mmCIF file of C-alpha atoms in Angstrom:
data_model
loop_
_atom_site.group_PDB
_atom_site.id
_atom_site.type_symbol
_atom_site.label_atom_id
_atom_site.label_comp_id
_atom_site.label_asym_id
_atom_site.label_seq_id
_atom_site.Cartn_x
_atom_site.Cartn_y
_atom_site.Cartn_z
ATOM 1 C CA GLU S 568 -35.419 -4.196 28.424
ATOM 2 C CA LEU S 569 -32.170 -3.148 26.506
ATOM 3 C CA LYS S 570 -32.953 -1.172 23.401
ATOM 4 C CA VAL S 571 -30.017 -0.580 21.402
ATOM 5 C CA GLU S 572 -30.245 2.587 18.611
ATOM 6 C CA GLN S 573 -27.633 3.291 15.887
ATOM 7 C CA ASN S 574 -27.115 6.469 13.833
ATOM 8 C CA PRO S 575 -27.095 7.185 11.411
ATOM 9 C CA LEU S 576 -28.537 3.787 9.766
ATOM 10 C CA PHE S 577 -27.331 5.051 6.216
ATOM 11 C CA LEU S 578 -23.757 6.582 5.475
ATOM 12 C CA SER S 579 -22.303 7.749 2.179
ATOM 13 C CA MET S 580 -19.203 9.406 2.554
ATOM 14 C CA GLN S 581 -15.796 10.077 0.463
ATOM 15 C CA GLU S 582 -12.978 8.434 0.176
ATOM 16 C CA GLY S 583 -10.570 10.164 2.887
ATOM 17 C CA LYS S 584 -12.793 11.643 5.122
ATOM 18 C CA ASN S 585 -13.229 10.788 8.494
ATOM 19 C CA TYR S 586 -16.803 10.269 10.036
ATOM 20 C CA THR S 587 -18.445 8.586 13.281
ATOM 21 C CA ILE S 588 -21.250 6.268 13.826
ATOM 22 C CA TYR S 589 -22.808 6.319 17.567
ATOM 23 C CA CYS S 590 -24.802 4.116 19.392
ATOM 24 C CA ASN S 591 -26.911 4.722 22.087
ATOM 25 C CA TYR S 592 -28.254 2.160 24.642
ATOM 26 C CA SER S 593 -31.056 2.155 27.098
ATOM 27 C CA THR S 594 -30.242 0.220 30.228
ATOM 28 C CA THR S 595 -27.226 -1.110 31.978
ATOM 29 C CA SER S 596 -24.986 -3.090 29.532
ATOM 30 C CA ASP S 597 -21.390 -4.820 31.110
ATOM 31 C CA ARG S 598 -20.473 -5.203 26.968
ATOM 32 C CA LEU S 599 -20.518 -3.558 23.665
ATOM 33 C CA TYR S 600 -19.391 -5.320 20.578
ATOM 34 C CA TRP S 601 -19.048 -3.738 16.910
ATOM 35 C CA TYR S 602 -19.595 -6.187 14.186
ATOM 36 C CA ARG S 603 -19.191 -5.936 10.383
ATOM 37 C CA GLN S 604 -21.354 -7.407 7.554
ATOM 38 C CA ASP S 605 -20.807 -7.537 4.181
ATOM 39 C CA PRO S 606 -23.757 -7.862 1.778
ATOM 40 C CA GLY S 607 -24.647 -11.248 1.713
ATOM 41 C CA LYS S 608 -21.943 -12.082 4.407
ATOM 42 C CA SER S 609 -21.873 -13.328 8.212
ATOM 43 C CA LEU S 610 -21.152 -10.953 10.775
ATOM 44 C CA GLU S 611 -17.190 -10.764 11.793
ATOM 45 C CA SER S 612 -16.347 -9.123 15.127
ATOM 46 C CA LEU S 613 -14.559 -6.221 15.143
ATOM 47 C CA PHE S 614 -14.378 -4.773 18.922
ATOM 48 C CA VAL S 615 -15.347 -5.802 22.107
ATOM 49 C CA LEU S 616 -15.547 -2.810 25.080
ATOM 50 C CA LEU S 617 -15.740 -3.708 28.500
ATOM 51 C CA SER S 618 -15.309 -0.724 30.679
ATOM 52 C CA ASN S 619 -16.020 2.896 30.901
ATOM 53 C CA GLY S 620 -13.385 4.440 28.815
ATOM 54 C CA ALA S 621 -12.397 1.660 26.538
ATOM 55 C CA VAL S 622 -11.122 2.256 23.043
ATOM 56 C CA LYS S 623 -9.823 0.095 20.826
ATOM 57 C CA GLN S 624 -8.345 0.810 17.695
ATOM 58 C CA GLU S 625 -7.583 -1.319 14.123
ATOM 59 C CA GLY S 626 -6.574 0.212 11.366
ATOM 60 C CA ARG S 627 -8.885 3.056 10.467
ATOM 61 C CA LEU S 628 -11.528 2.022 13.034
ATOM 62 C CA MET S 629 -11.492 3.063 16.524
ATOM 63 C CA ALA S 630 -13.930 2.388 18.963
ATOM 64 C CA SER S 631 -14.950 4.008 22.224
ATOM 65 C CA LEU S 632 -17.279 3.604 25.028
ATOM 66 C CA ASP S 633 -18.802 5.901 27.757
ATOM 67 C CA THR S 634 -21.040 3.690 30.404
ATOM 68 C CA LYS S 635 -21.895 6.969 31.890
ATOM 69 C CA ALA S 636 -24.020 8.254 28.778
ATOM 70 C CA ARG S 637 -24.684 4.659 27.721
ATOM 71 C CA LEU S 638 -22.864 5.545 24.100
ATOM 72 C CA SER S 639 -20.630 3.701 22.397
ATOM 73 C CA THR S 640 -18.622 5.577 19.146
ATOM 74 C CA LEU S 641 -17.092 3.954 16.124
ATOM 75 C CA HIS S 642 -14.687 6.383 14.445
ATOM 76 C CA ILE S 643 -14.059 6.155 10.788
ATOM 77 C CA THR S 644 -10.455 7.978 9.704
ATOM 78 C CA ALA S 645 -9.626 8.488 5.936
ATOM 79 C CA ALA S 646 -12.566 6.103 4.967
ATOM 80 C CA VAL S 647 -11.378 3.783 2.240
ATOM 81 C CA HIS S 648 -13.956 1.507 -0.607
ATOM 82 C CA ASP S 649 -12.847 -1.215 1.390
ATOM 83 C CA LEU S 650 -14.983 -0.499 4.684
ATOM 84 C CA SER S 651 -17.788 -0.235 2.786
ATOM 85 C CA ALA S 652 -20.094 -2.569 4.612
ATOM 86 C CA THR S 653 -22.821 -2.697 7.336
ATOM 87 C CA TYR S 654 -21.554 -1.835 10.959
ATOM 88 C CA PHE S 655 -23.592 -3.278 13.915
ATOM 89 C CA CYS S 656 -23.450 -2.408 17.537
ATOM 90 C CA ALA S 657 -24.391 -4.893 20.110
ATOM 91 C CA ALA S 658 -24.736 -4.609 23.761
ATOM 92 C CA GLY S 659 -24.839 -7.491 26.296
ATOM 93 C CA ALA S 660 -26.747 -7.063 29.768
ATOM 94 C CA GLY S 661 -26.222 -10.533 31.796
ATOM 95 C CA SER S 662 -24.786 -13.807 29.829
ATOM 96 C CA TYR S 663 -26.294 -15.103 26.616
ATOM 97 C CA GLN S 664 -28.435 -12.138 25.102
ATOM 98 C CA LEU S 665 -27.089 -9.177 22.889
ATOM 99 C CA THR S 666 -29.281 -6.678 21.528
ATOM 100 C CA PHE S 667 -28.607 -5.334 18.530
ATOM 101 C CA GLY S 668 -28.771 -2.110 17.007
ATOM 102 C CA LYS S 669 -30.299 -1.477 12.991
ATOM 103 C CA GLY S 670 -27.078 -1.537 11.707
ATOM 104 C CA THR S 671 -25.325 1.110 9.688
ATOM 105 C CA LYS S 672 -24.980 0.970 6.170
ATOM 106 C CA LEU S 673 -22.076 2.534 5.268
ATOM 107 C CA SER S 674 -20.883 3.274 1.196
ATOM 108 C CA VAL S 675 -17.436 5.047 0.834
ATOM 109 C CA ILE S 676 -17.508 6.893 -2.472
ATOM 110 C CA PRO S 677 -14.250 7.968 -4.733
ATOM 111 C CA ASP V 431 -11.549 -25.216 9.470
ATOM 112 C CA THR V 432 -14.524 -23.417 9.612
ATOM 113 C CA ALA V 433 -15.446 -22.500 13.135
ATOM 114 C CA VAL V 434 -19.282 -22.332 12.999
ATOM 115 C CA SER V 435 -21.138 -23.652 10.195
ATOM 116 C CA GLN V 436 -24.714 -24.129 8.924
ATOM 117 C CA THR V 437 -26.618 -26.335 6.744
ATOM 118 C CA PRO V 438 -27.905 -25.678 3.966
ATOM 119 C CA LYS V 439 -26.961 -22.609 3.073
ATOM 120 C CA TYR V 440 -30.000 -22.044 0.681
ATOM 121 C CA LEU V 441 -33.667 -23.183 1.619
ATOM 122 C CA VAL V 442 -36.341 -22.331 -1.040
ATOM 123 C CA THR V 443 -39.537 -24.396 0.162
ATOM 124 C CA GLN V 444 -43.106 -24.063 -0.287
ATOM 125 C CA MET V 445 -45.399 -22.710 2.593
ATOM 126 C CA GLY V 446 -46.758 -25.456 4.959
ATOM 127 C CA ASN V 447 -43.820 -27.326 4.635
ATOM 128 C CA ASP V 448 -41.498 -28.494 7.457
ATOM 129 C CA LYS V 449 -37.783 -27.818 7.275
ATOM 130 C CA SER V 450 -34.751 -28.134 9.562
ATOM 131 C CA ILE V 451 -31.187 -25.885 9.663
ATOM 132 C CA LYS V 452 -27.999 -27.407 11.080
ATOM 133 C CA CYS V 453 -25.447 -25.645 12.917
ATOM 134 C CA GLU V 454 -22.164 -27.051 14.295
ATOM 135 C CA GLN V 455 -19.278 -25.550 15.802
ATOM 136 C CA ASN V 456 -16.259 -26.472 16.498
ATOM 137 C CA LEU V 457 -14.659 -23.948 18.911
ATOM 138 C CA GLY V 458 -15.616 -25.988 22.108
ATOM 139 C CA HIS V 459 -17.891 -23.381 23.067
ATOM 140 C CA ASP V 460 -20.827 -23.719 25.736
ATOM 141 C CA THR V 461 -23.263 -21.280 24.151
ATOM 142 C CA MET V 462 -24.715 -21.707 20.952
ATOM 143 C CA TYR V 463 -27.820 -18.863 19.537
ATOM 144 C CA TRP V 464 -29.813 -19.006 16.446
ATOM 145 C CA TYR V 465 -30.807 -15.322 15.619
ATOM 146 C CA LYS V 466 -33.365 -14.162 12.647
ATOM 147 C CA GLN V 467 -32.368 -11.076 10.188
ATOM 148 C CA ASP V 468 -34.774 -9.654 8.537
ATOM 149 C CA SER V 469 -35.208 -8.021 5.080
ATOM 150 C CA LYS V 470 -34.522 -4.868 6.429
ATOM 151 C CA LYS V 471 -31.263 -6.700 8.259
ATOM 152 C CA PHE V 472 -32.380 -6.207 11.506
ATOM 153 C CA LEU V 473 -31.154 -9.153 13.675
ATOM 154 C CA LYS V 474 -33.280 -10.519 16.838
ATOM 155 C CA ILE V 475 -32.489 -13.599 18.905
ATOM 156 C CA MET V 476 -34.368 -16.386 18.988
ATOM 157 C CA PHE V 477 -33.248 -18.910 20.867
ATOM 158 C CA SER V 478 -29.836 -19.620 23.146
ATOM 159 C CA TYR V 479 -28.692 -22.728 24.670
ATOM 160 C CA ASN V 480 -26.266 -23.189 27.158
ATOM 161 C CA ASN V 481 -24.619 -26.441 27.626
ATOM 162 C CA LYS V 482 -27.643 -28.279 25.999
ATOM 163 C CA GLU V 483 -29.959 -26.409 28.022
ATOM 164 C CA LEU V 484 -32.062 -23.405 26.934
ATOM 165 C CA ILE V 485 -31.675 -20.761 28.164
ATOM 166 C CA ILE V 486 -33.276 -17.811 26.269
ATOM 167 C CA ASN V 487 -36.520 -18.540 24.174
ATOM 168 C CA GLU V 488 -38.077 -15.172 22.865
ATOM 169 C CA THR V 489 -41.540 -14.714 21.504
ATOM 170 C CA VAL V 490 -40.798 -16.887 18.655
ATOM 171 C CA PRO V 491 -44.042 -19.199 17.131
ATOM 172 C CA ASN V 492 -44.060 -22.372 18.653
ATOM 173 C CA ARG V 493 -43.715 -23.350 15.226
ATOM 174 C CA PHE V 494 -40.035 -22.757 15.838
ATOM 175 C CA SER V 495 -38.341 -25.839 17.857
ATOM 176 C CA PRO V 496 -35.014 -25.841 18.456
ATOM 177 C CA LYS V 497 -32.824 -28.713 19.768
ATOM 178 C CA SER V 498 -29.374 -29.324 20.782
ATOM 179 C CA PRO V 499 -28.040 -32.912 20.920
ATOM 180 C CA ASP V 500 -24.775 -31.942 21.909
ATOM 181 C CA LYS V 501 -22.440 -28.889 23.027
ATOM 182 C CA ALA V 502 -21.315 -28.278 19.460
ATOM 183 C CA HIS V 503 -24.765 -28.628 17.427
ATOM 184 C CA LEU V 504 -27.618 -26.747 17.308
ATOM 185 C CA ASN V 505 -30.582 -27.309 14.927
ATOM 186 C CA LEU V 506 -33.505 -25.641 14.361
ATOM 187 C CA HIS V 507 -36.871 -26.843 13.026
ATOM 188 C CA ILE V 508 -39.813 -25.298 11.540
ATOM 189 C CA ASN V 509 -43.173 -26.197 10.773
ATOM 190 C CA SER V 510 -45.839 -25.014 8.638
ATOM 191 C CA LEU V 511 -43.382 -22.685 6.944
ATOM 192 C CA GLU V 512 -45.205 -19.267 6.132
ATOM 193 C CA LEU V 513 -44.075 -16.635 4.373
ATOM 194 C CA GLY V 514 -43.100 -14.315 7.053
ATOM 195 C CA ASP V 515 -40.679 -17.025 7.793
ATOM 196 C CA SER V 516 -38.726 -15.868 5.021
ATOM 197 C CA ALA V 517 -35.510 -14.303 6.555
ATOM 198 C CA VAL V 518 -31.425 -15.182 7.080
ATOM 199 C CA TYR V 519 -30.994 -17.634 9.977
ATOM 200 C CA PHE V 520 -27.986 -16.948 12.111
ATOM 201 C CA CYS V 521 -26.141 -19.898 14.108
ATOM 202 C CA ALA V 522 -23.574 -18.172 16.533
ATOM 203 C CA SER V 523 -21.886 -19.592 19.655
ATOM 204 C CA SER V 524 -19.942 -18.088 22.566
ATOM 205 C CA GLN V 525 -17.907 -19.435 25.690
ATOM 206 C CA GLU V 526 -19.541 -18.166 29.174
ATOM 207 C CA GLY V 527 -17.085 -15.960 30.828
ATOM 208 C CA GLY V 528 -14.215 -16.410 27.881
ATOM 209 C CA ALA V 529 -12.798 -14.254 25.554
ATOM 210 C CA GLN V 530 -15.071 -11.310 26.723
ATOM 211 C CA GLU V 531 -17.988 -13.600 25.319
ATOM 212 C CA THR V 532 -17.516 -12.214 21.786
ATOM 213 C CA GLN V 533 -20.089 -14.169 19.738
ATOM 214 C CA TYR V 534 -19.256 -16.127 16.592
ATOM 215 C CA PHE V 535 -21.683 -16.158 13.217
ATOM 216 C CA GLY V 536 -21.901 -18.999 11.188
ATOM 217 C CA PRO V 537 -22.222 -17.825 7.333
ATOM 218 C CA GLY V 538 -26.443 -18.005 7.704
ATOM 219 C CA THR V 539 -28.890 -19.709 6.014
ATOM 220 C CA ARG V 540 -31.411 -17.940 3.520
ATOM 221 C CA LEU V 541 -34.740 -19.159 4.095
ATOM 222 C CA LEU V 542 -37.269 -18.529 1.218
ATOM 223 C CA VAL V 543 -40.841 -19.421 1.634
ATOM 224 C CA LEU V 544 -42.635 -19.379 -1.770
#
């Protein structure tokens, strides 16, 4: 059974600082997703990572995948308040099914 | 145009009642899903349908019954609602083999059972 663990689960960071969210998964997965959820809202797809060494960047967020270590990271550069949200990683094994981590609630404070 | 839509957005009901949630997607996807997000924000898949056929049926009480009348719709009927059913239910869709199979989520239905 595929299990996905994120850490930290809560992250309070100051504006302008950098930080990394980690996502470990337990068995072989052929794709890794990062989603963002604002309070009371739906999930918005941020990144899809499909191969070892994949790196994707959008604005202040950068995601990477190491399939050998079964690890994905979401790096936040020079955080701003607008990035405050809950970030989920999800790993897929085979078609149709995604297993989600518990989410990392990020608060960016002035 | 909303890609994945759900109705109702909010649902408040008494224990023991039966209720339905509807989901529609206009993305032309062939796979649809129901997820439950509990009060701790944990997301767990409940069901998955591909081309109107049930593919995934996780350990969910049989009071929950999904129905897919066509590829664009996946409804969820819940019988004999219990307090523990209170949660946010998300519908999602994806295309098998396409666009990295990204799942697109609906806005959610917030169910409160009193």
